[in-house]
């Protein structure tokens, strides 16, 4: 019996202190003291606020957020009533901080008089996944429509175009214009059907892709064409592993995003700037319905512009087919981007406000020893 007790005692872990427990939490945590001075932050708070812990603990909460922010009322009420309070869907704006849809929870800390512990819950990844699943459903609808159009429209359209060509050489001059009009309109409809056929569910051939070479190719194409007058900024992490994807389709997506950014900047009367960036974020794993394993999406590619921003009324519908704000646009570009990234097992996230719109592509990387997708 004494030996058993000794074994049990040897298995007991030393009791951790409060600071080490907070650092182990994956959620950003901040302890504010009297006069709302920041007393402590955990490791997860550093990337969330874009500042080091040494810098943050020398500041007050009002140095991070505007003095009229609802979080100050939350802290005051927690101190006054001694209860735990949560505020949902808050927007946090600061010098290095812009996050929306944040839930902030505050509670008292018994060991610290007037101390309030704040936790910050960012559900943007979950919202991005919800939107991605919506994009995939919309893309599947377009895939079925494309198959119907290819069979029911494209074949008879070829006959109509052929008949119009024959008429061109056998009718009078005044009627020839009508024959040319029929031919041109048949070509336009055929081109639209061809674009929609891209949505068909073809097997995706994937291999290791250097995403920086893709971005460099896209930048050169843009600067030699539609974005010749726009300044490009590159913020790359050179240590990134390869993406597990299809190079041509990734070029198509990124070129479309850069083109959208360039068109948004045009006519704004400001110096246009597009920033292309890459980063590696550890620990991002999403459970996607229909897949046995959680999807790890550590590689992030960003396209950011300083245009006017996306109107709030259309943000929830950005990747729906046939939605466009451009004269003559088909509204298939972003829908196709959503489908392609979804086929890669990735997620698209869009953040927009006046003067800054950023599209983030969360992508899988090549697993060590991986031979098949």
GROMACS .gro file of C-alpha atoms in nm:
model
  373
    1UNK     CA    1   0.000   0.000   0.000
    2UNK     CA    2   0.275   0.255   0.076
    3UNK     CA    3   0.427   0.182  -0.267
    4UNK     CA    4   0.091   0.253  -0.431
    5UNK     CA    5   0.062   0.586  -0.256
    6UNK     CA    6   0.415   0.675  -0.365
    7UNK     CA    7   0.326   0.596  -0.729
    8UNK     CA    8   0.014   0.811  -0.711
    9UNK     CA    9   0.209   1.098  -0.561
   10UNK     CA   10   0.473   1.076  -0.833
   11UNK     CA   11   0.201   1.107  -1.104
   12UNK     CA   12   0.065   1.434  -0.966
   13UNK     CA   13   0.151   1.739  -1.171
   14UNK     CA   14   0.280   2.052  -0.997
   15UNK     CA   15   0.008   2.311  -0.954
   16UNK     CA   16   0.051   2.576  -1.226
   17UNK     CA   17   0.028   2.945  -1.151
   18UNK     CA   18  -0.240   3.169  -1.302
   19UNK     CA   19  -0.012   3.328  -1.561
   20UNK     CA   20   0.093   2.994  -1.711
   21UNK     CA   21  -0.271   2.884  -1.730
   22UNK     CA   22  -0.367   3.203  -1.914
   23UNK     CA   23  -0.075   3.161  -2.156
   24UNK     CA   24  -0.194   2.809  -2.234
   25UNK     CA   25  -0.537   2.935  -2.340
   26UNK     CA   26  -0.590   2.964  -2.718
   27UNK     CA   27  -0.819   3.266  -2.670
   28UNK     CA   28  -0.680   3.620  -2.627
   29UNK     CA   29  -0.701   3.717  -2.258
   30UNK     CA   30  -0.637   4.057  -2.101
   31UNK     CA   31  -0.637   4.161  -1.735
   32UNK     CA   32  -0.714   4.531  -1.676
   33UNK     CA   33  -0.666   4.692  -1.338
   34UNK     CA   34  -0.769   5.017  -1.177
   35UNK     CA   35  -0.813   5.304  -1.424
   36UNK     CA   36  -0.822   5.033  -1.694
   37UNK     CA   37  -0.447   4.992  -1.712
   38UNK     CA   38  -0.348   4.669  -1.884
   39UNK     CA   39  -0.184   4.446  -1.622
   40UNK     CA   40  -0.137   4.121  -1.814
   41UNK     CA   41  -0.203   3.960  -2.153
   42UNK     CA   42  -0.150   3.602  -2.260
   43UNK     CA   43   0.039   3.478  -2.566
   44UNK     CA   44  -0.273   3.459  -2.785
   45UNK     CA   45  -0.339   3.830  -2.728
   46UNK     CA   46  -0.018   3.937  -2.904
   47UNK     CA   47  -0.119   3.842  -3.262
   48UNK     CA   48  -0.478   3.945  -3.189
   49UNK     CA   49  -0.383   4.304  -3.097
   50UNK     CA   50  -0.077   4.319  -3.323
   51UNK     CA   51   0.156   4.415  -3.036
   52UNK     CA   52   0.392   4.240  -2.800
   53UNK     CA   53   0.295   4.170  -2.438
   54UNK     CA   54   0.578   4.397  -2.317
   55UNK     CA   55   0.428   4.683  -2.515
   56UNK     CA   56   0.068   4.614  -2.415
   57UNK     CA   57   0.133   4.606  -2.037
   58UNK     CA   58   0.268   4.960  -2.056
   59UNK     CA   59  -0.060   5.089  -2.198
   60UNK     CA   60  -0.415   5.164  -2.088
   61UNK     CA   61  -0.719   5.014  -2.255
   62UNK     CA   62  -0.797   5.358  -2.400
   63UNK     CA   63  -0.464   5.343  -2.588
   64UNK     CA   64  -0.587   5.033  -2.771
   65UNK     CA   65  -0.953   5.124  -2.826
   66UNK     CA   66  -1.148   5.449  -2.860
   67UNK     CA   67  -1.266   5.592  -2.527
   68UNK     CA   68  -1.634   5.561  -2.627
   69UNK     CA   69  -1.610   5.192  -2.714
   70UNK     CA   70  -1.881   4.969  -2.555
   71UNK     CA   71  -1.612   4.759  -2.388
   72UNK     CA   72  -1.557   5.035  -2.131
   73UNK     CA   73  -1.922   5.016  -2.024
   74UNK     CA   74  -1.883   4.639  -1.996
   75UNK     CA   75  -1.579   4.675  -1.766
   76UNK     CA   76  -1.757   4.935  -1.553
   77UNK     CA   77  -2.065   4.719  -1.515
   78UNK     CA   78  -1.861   4.410  -1.420
   79UNK     CA   79  -1.688   4.609  -1.145
   80UNK     CA   80  -2.011   4.766  -1.020
   81UNK     CA   81  -2.235   4.458  -1.020
   82UNK     CA   82  -1.978   4.186  -0.968
   83UNK     CA   83  -2.119   3.969  -1.248
   84UNK     CA   84  -1.988   3.811  -1.566
   85UNK     CA   85  -2.104   3.998  -1.878
   86UNK     CA   86  -2.062   3.922  -2.247
   87UNK     CA   87  -2.105   4.155  -2.544
   88UNK     CA   88  -2.147   4.004  -2.890
   89UNK     CA   89  -2.070   4.121  -3.245
   90UNK     CA   90  -1.839   4.403  -3.140
   91UNK     CA   91  -1.602   4.579  -3.379
   92UNK     CA   92  -1.258   4.652  -3.239
   93UNK     CA   93  -1.072   4.939  -3.409
   94UNK     CA   94  -0.728   5.056  -3.309
   95UNK     CA   95  -0.385   5.156  -3.445
   96UNK     CA   96  -0.299   4.796  -3.538
   97UNK     CA   97  -0.635   4.638  -3.485
   98UNK     CA   98  -0.946   4.597  -3.693
   99UNK     CA   99  -1.166   4.301  -3.612
  100UNK     CA  100  -1.539   4.263  -3.640
  101UNK     CA  101  -1.786   4.013  -3.501
  102UNK     CA  102  -1.593   3.974  -3.175
  103UNK     CA  103  -1.750   3.849  -2.852
  104UNK     CA  104  -1.595   4.002  -2.539
  105UNK     CA  105  -1.657   3.848  -2.199
  106UNK     CA  106  -1.563   4.019  -1.872
  107UNK     CA  107  -1.544   3.880  -1.521
  108UNK     CA  108  -1.403   3.985  -1.183
  109UNK     CA  109  -1.070   3.855  -1.052
  110UNK     CA  110  -1.084   3.796  -0.679
  111UNK     CA  111  -0.708   3.825  -0.623
  112UNK     CA  112  -0.689   4.166  -0.793
  113UNK     CA  113  -0.903   4.450  -0.653
  114UNK     CA  114  -1.085   4.626  -0.936
  115UNK     CA  115  -0.930   4.378  -1.177
  116UNK     CA  116  -1.142   4.263  -1.472
  117UNK     CA  117  -1.045   3.968  -1.689
  118UNK     CA  118  -1.145   4.009  -2.055
  119UNK     CA  119  -1.157   3.724  -2.306
  120UNK     CA  120  -1.195   3.785  -2.678
  121UNK     CA  121  -1.370   3.528  -2.897
  122UNK     CA  122  -1.315   3.568  -3.273
  123UNK     CA  123  -1.563   3.360  -3.470
  124UNK     CA  124  -1.445   3.483  -3.812
  125UNK     CA  125  -1.306   3.140  -3.909
  126UNK     CA  126  -1.640   2.976  -3.835
  127UNK     CA  127  -1.826   3.245  -4.030
  128UNK     CA  128  -1.584   3.206  -4.320
  129UNK     CA  129  -1.648   2.832  -4.323
  130UNK     CA  130  -2.024   2.889  -4.320
  131UNK     CA  131  -1.991   3.123  -4.616
  132UNK     CA  132  -1.764   2.876  -4.793
  133UNK     CA  133  -2.025   2.601  -4.761
  134UNK     CA  134  -2.282   2.844  -4.902
  135UNK     CA  135  -2.048   2.920  -5.194
  136UNK     CA  136  -2.011   2.549  -5.265
  137UNK     CA  137  -2.388   2.502  -5.269
  138UNK     CA  138  -2.426   2.793  -5.509
  139UNK     CA  139  -2.147   2.655  -5.729
  140UNK     CA  140  -2.315   2.314  -5.741
  141UNK     CA  141  -2.634   2.484  -5.862
  142UNK     CA  142  -2.440   2.657  -6.136
  143UNK     CA  143  -2.268   2.327  -6.225
  144UNK     CA  144  -2.606   2.167  -6.290
  145UNK     CA  145  -2.720   2.467  -6.491
  146UNK     CA  146  -2.400   2.459  -6.698
  147UNK     CA  147  -2.457   2.093  -6.786
  148UNK     CA  148  -2.813   2.168  -6.897
  149UNK     CA  149  -2.706   2.470  -7.102
  150UNK     CA  150  -2.425   2.279  -7.272
  151UNK     CA  151  -2.669   2.010  -7.385
  152UNK     CA  152  -2.989   2.205  -7.447
  153UNK     CA  153  -2.849   2.539  -7.568
  154UNK     CA  154  -2.500   2.496  -7.712
  155UNK     CA  155  -2.589   2.232  -7.972
  156UNK     CA  156  -2.885   2.416  -8.132
  157UNK     CA  157  -2.688   2.741  -8.101
  158UNK     CA  158  -2.427   2.601  -8.340
  159UNK     CA  159  -2.704   2.539  -8.595
  160UNK     CA  160  -2.837   2.894  -8.558
  161UNK     CA  161  -2.488   3.040  -8.604
  162UNK     CA  162  -2.422   2.825  -8.912
  163UNK     CA  163  -2.751   2.930  -9.069
  164UNK     CA  164  -2.670   3.298  -9.003
  165UNK     CA  165  -2.333   3.258  -9.179
  166UNK     CA  166  -2.498   3.105  -9.483
  167UNK     CA  167  -2.751   3.389  -9.496
  168UNK     CA  168  -2.474   3.652  -9.493
  169UNK     CA  169  -2.364   3.556  -9.842
  170UNK     CA  170  -2.708   3.520  -9.999
  171UNK     CA  171  -2.914   3.815  -9.875
  172UNK     CA  172  -2.920   4.182  -9.967
  173UNK     CA  173  -2.704   4.438  -9.790
  174UNK     CA  174  -2.980   4.557  -9.553
  175UNK     CA  175  -3.056   4.201  -9.440
  176UNK     CA  176  -2.689   4.110  -9.408
  177UNK     CA  177  -2.664   4.329  -9.098
  178UNK     CA  178  -2.938   4.122  -8.935
  179UNK     CA  179  -2.755   3.800  -9.019
  180UNK     CA  180  -2.433   3.939  -8.866
  181UNK     CA  181  -2.630   4.042  -8.557
  182UNK     CA  182  -2.766   3.686  -8.519
  183UNK     CA  183  -2.415   3.542  -8.554
  184UNK     CA  184  -2.263   3.784  -8.300
  185UNK     CA  185  -2.537   3.721  -8.045
  186UNK     CA  186  -2.498   3.346  -8.090
  187UNK     CA  187  -2.124   3.387  -8.023
  188UNK     CA  188  -2.196   3.590  -7.709
  189UNK     CA  189  -2.432   3.325  -7.573
  190UNK     CA  190  -2.180   3.051  -7.656
  191UNK     CA  191  -1.906   3.239  -7.467
  192UNK     CA  192  -2.133   3.269  -7.161
  193UNK     CA  193  -2.207   2.895  -7.172
  194UNK     CA  194  -1.833   2.825  -7.206
  195UNK     CA  195  -1.766   3.030  -6.894
  196UNK     CA  196  -2.030   2.844  -6.700
  197UNK     CA  197  -1.883   2.509  -6.807
  198UNK     CA  198  -1.584   2.594  -6.590
  199UNK     CA  199  -1.812   2.516  -6.293
  200UNK     CA  200  -1.843   2.152  -6.399
  201UNK     CA  201  -1.723   1.896  -6.143
  202UNK     CA  202  -1.405   1.780  -6.310
  203UNK     CA  203  -1.135   1.599  -6.108
  204UNK     CA  204  -0.882   1.846  -5.967
  205UNK     CA  205  -0.521   1.765  -6.046
  206UNK     CA  206  -0.304   1.888  -5.760
  207UNK     CA  207   0.066   1.900  -5.692
  208UNK     CA  208   0.313   2.107  -5.489
  209UNK     CA  209   0.286   2.472  -5.599
  210UNK     CA  210   0.518   2.759  -5.502
  211UNK     CA  211   0.259   3.024  -5.418
  212UNK     CA  212   0.515   3.306  -5.446
  213UNK     CA  213   0.586   3.219  -5.808
  214UNK     CA  214   0.211   3.225  -5.872
  215UNK     CA  215   0.180   3.568  -5.709
  216UNK     CA  216   0.480   3.701  -5.905
  217UNK     CA  217   0.325   3.576  -6.230
  218UNK     CA  218  -0.007   3.741  -6.144
  219UNK     CA  219   0.164   4.069  -6.052
  220UNK     CA  220   0.357   4.082  -6.382
  221UNK     CA  221   0.041   4.011  -6.583
  222UNK     CA  222  -0.149   4.284  -6.395
  223UNK     CA  223   0.125   4.547  -6.426
  224UNK     CA  224   0.156   4.488  -6.798
  225UNK     CA  225  -0.218   4.529  -6.848
  226UNK     CA  226  -0.511   4.649  -6.638
  227UNK     CA  227  -0.304   4.760  -6.333
  228UNK     CA  228  -0.023   4.946  -6.509
  229UNK     CA  229  -0.077   5.264  -6.303
  230UNK     CA  230  -0.120   5.093  -5.966
  231UNK     CA  231   0.157   5.047  -5.708
  232UNK     CA  232   0.211   4.692  -5.585
  233UNK     CA  233   0.343   4.608  -5.239
  234UNK     CA  234   0.467   4.256  -5.157
  235UNK     CA  235   0.460   4.128  -4.798
  236UNK     CA  236   0.576   3.767  -4.824
  237UNK     CA  237   0.692   3.507  -4.577
  238UNK     CA  238   0.977   3.344  -4.775
  239UNK     CA  239   0.984   3.036  -4.549
  240UNK     CA  240   0.640   2.910  -4.652
  241UNK     CA  241   0.603   2.548  -4.768
  242UNK     CA  242   0.439   2.472  -5.105
  243UNK     CA  243   0.062   2.482  -5.149
  244UNK     CA  244  -0.114   2.156  -5.236
  245UNK     CA  245  -0.308   2.280  -5.536
  246UNK     CA  246  -0.353   2.340  -5.905
  247UNK     CA  247  -0.126   2.617  -6.036
  248UNK     CA  248  -0.343   2.727  -6.329
  249UNK     CA  249  -0.656   2.753  -6.118
  250UNK     CA  250  -0.475   2.945  -5.843
  251UNK     CA  251  -0.346   3.189  -6.107
  252UNK     CA  252  -0.703   3.229  -6.232
  253UNK     CA  253  -0.838   3.305  -5.884
  254UNK     CA  254  -0.563   3.549  -5.784
  255UNK     CA  255  -0.569   3.729  -6.120
  256UNK     CA  256  -0.943   3.778  -6.083
  257UNK     CA  257  -0.902   3.912  -5.727
  258UNK     CA  258  -0.627   4.154  -5.836
  259UNK     CA  259  -0.842   4.268  -6.131
  260UNK     CA  260  -1.135   4.333  -5.895
  261UNK     CA  261  -0.905   4.533  -5.667
  262UNK     CA  262  -0.771   4.739  -5.959
  263UNK     CA  263  -1.123   4.814  -6.085
  264UNK     CA  264  -1.232   4.919  -5.734
  265UNK     CA  265  -0.944   5.167  -5.711
  266UNK     CA  266  -0.997   5.314  -6.058
  267UNK     CA  267  -1.172   5.650  -6.061
  268UNK     CA  268  -1.126   5.713  -5.690
  269UNK     CA  269  -0.885   6.000  -5.743
  270UNK     CA  270  -0.632   5.848  -5.504
  271UNK     CA  271  -0.295   5.676  -5.541
  272UNK     CA  272  -0.391   5.316  -5.606
  273UNK     CA  273  -0.212   5.047  -5.408
  274UNK     CA  274  -0.254   4.670  -5.404
  275UNK     CA  275  -0.076   4.460  -5.142
  276UNK     CA  276  -0.004   4.093  -5.203
  277UNK     CA  277   0.088   3.897  -4.892
  278UNK     CA  278   0.151   3.550  -4.755
  279UNK     CA  279   0.167   3.423  -4.398
  280UNK     CA  280   0.172   3.098  -4.201
  281UNK     CA  281  -0.076   3.055  -3.917
  282UNK     CA  282  -0.029   2.756  -3.694
  283UNK     CA  283  -0.313   2.553  -3.550
  284UNK     CA  284  -0.596   2.645  -3.788
  285UNK     CA  285  -0.795   2.323  -3.832
  286UNK     CA  286  -1.154   2.315  -3.955
  287UNK     CA  287  -1.407   2.032  -3.946
  288UNK     CA  288  -1.570   2.034  -4.289
  289UNK     CA  289  -1.889   1.831  -4.343
  290UNK     CA  290  -1.831   1.535  -4.573
  291UNK     CA  291  -1.463   1.498  -4.484
  292UNK     CA  292  -1.334   1.237  -4.240
  293UNK     CA  293  -1.043   1.441  -4.108
  294UNK     CA  294  -1.014   1.800  -3.998
  295UNK     CA  295  -0.870   2.025  -4.267
  296UNK     CA  296  -0.557   2.216  -4.173
  297UNK     CA  297  -0.530   2.549  -4.354
  298UNK     CA  298  -0.214   2.713  -4.224
  299UNK     CA  299  -0.114   2.905  -4.536
  300UNK     CA  300  -0.283   3.242  -4.591
  301UNK     CA  301  -0.262   3.442  -4.915
  302UNK     CA  302  -0.399   3.796  -4.906
  303UNK     CA  303  -0.495   4.052  -5.170
  304UNK     CA  304  -0.554   4.398  -5.020
  305UNK     CA  305  -0.644   4.729  -5.185
  306UNK     CA  306  -0.702   5.086  -5.069
  307UNK     CA  307  -1.023   5.133  -5.266
  308UNK     CA  308  -1.359   5.258  -5.137
  309UNK     CA  309  -1.461   4.924  -4.984
  310UNK     CA  310  -1.746   4.688  -5.064
  311UNK     CA  311  -2.101   4.818  -5.004
  312UNK     CA  312  -2.235   4.659  -4.686
  313UNK     CA  313  -2.558   4.558  -4.858
  314UNK     CA  314  -2.384   4.313  -5.093
  315UNK     CA  315  -2.111   4.173  -4.864
  316UNK     CA  316  -2.315   3.866  -4.757
  317UNK     CA  317  -2.381   3.782  -5.124
  318UNK     CA  318  -2.037   3.844  -5.274
  319UNK     CA  319  -1.976   3.494  -5.401
  320UNK     CA  320  -2.325   3.422  -5.528
  321UNK     CA  321  -2.344   3.359  -5.905
  322UNK     CA  322  -2.467   3.644  -6.129
  323UNK     CA  323  -2.421   3.911  -5.860
  324UNK     CA  324  -2.226   4.206  -6.001
  325UNK     CA  325  -2.199   4.582  -5.957
  326UNK     CA  326  -2.005   4.629  -6.285
  327UNK     CA  327  -2.165   4.745  -6.605
  328UNK     CA  328  -2.152   4.451  -6.843
  329UNK     CA  329  -2.027   4.211  -6.576
  330UNK     CA  330  -2.154   3.853  -6.561
  331UNK     CA  331  -2.113   3.804  -6.185
  332UNK     CA  332  -1.937   3.468  -6.229
  333UNK     CA  333  -1.580   3.567  -6.133
  334UNK     CA  334  -1.609   3.554  -5.754
  335UNK     CA  335  -1.847   3.259  -5.768
  336UNK     CA  336  -1.583   3.070  -5.965
  337UNK     CA  337  -1.314   3.177  -5.715
  338UNK     CA  338  -1.526   3.038  -5.433
  339UNK     CA  339  -1.567   2.708  -5.614
  340UNK     CA  340  -1.197   2.673  -5.697
  341UNK     CA  341  -1.081   2.745  -5.343
  342UNK     CA  342  -1.350   2.510  -5.213
  343UNK     CA  343  -1.224   2.238  -5.447
  344UNK     CA  344  -0.880   2.289  -5.293
  345UNK     CA  345  -1.029   2.229  -4.948
  346UNK     CA  346  -0.969   2.594  -4.861
  347UNK     CA  347  -1.169   2.888  -4.735
  348UNK     CA  348  -1.213   3.247  -4.860
  349UNK     CA  349  -1.253   3.530  -4.611
  350UNK     CA  350  -1.338   3.890  -4.706
  351UNK     CA  351  -1.288   4.191  -4.479
  352UNK     CA  352  -1.385   4.534  -4.607
  353UNK     CA  353  -1.420   4.889  -4.485
  354UNK     CA  354  -1.374   5.227  -4.659
  355UNK     CA  355  -1.013   5.256  -4.771
  356UNK     CA  356  -0.927   4.889  -4.715
  357UNK     CA  357  -1.060   4.567  -4.864
  358UNK     CA  358  -0.876   4.241  -4.801
  359UNK     CA  359  -0.946   3.896  -4.941
  360UNK     CA  360  -0.781   3.608  -4.754
  361UNK     CA  361  -0.733   3.263  -4.904
  362UNK     CA  362  -0.677   2.992  -4.642
  363UNK     CA  363  -0.507   2.702  -4.821
  364UNK     CA  364  -0.364   2.359  -4.737
  365UNK     CA  365   0.007   2.288  -4.769
  366UNK     CA  366   0.189   1.980  -4.891
  367UNK     CA  367   0.205   1.722  -4.611
  368UNK     CA  368   0.540   1.551  -4.566
  369UNK     CA  369   0.554   1.237  -4.780
  370UNK     CA  370   0.221   1.314  -4.946
  371UNK     CA  371   0.178   1.166  -5.295
  372UNK     CA  372  -0.193   1.202  -5.358
  373UNK     CA  373  -0.450   1.477  -5.283
   0.00000   0.00000   0.00000
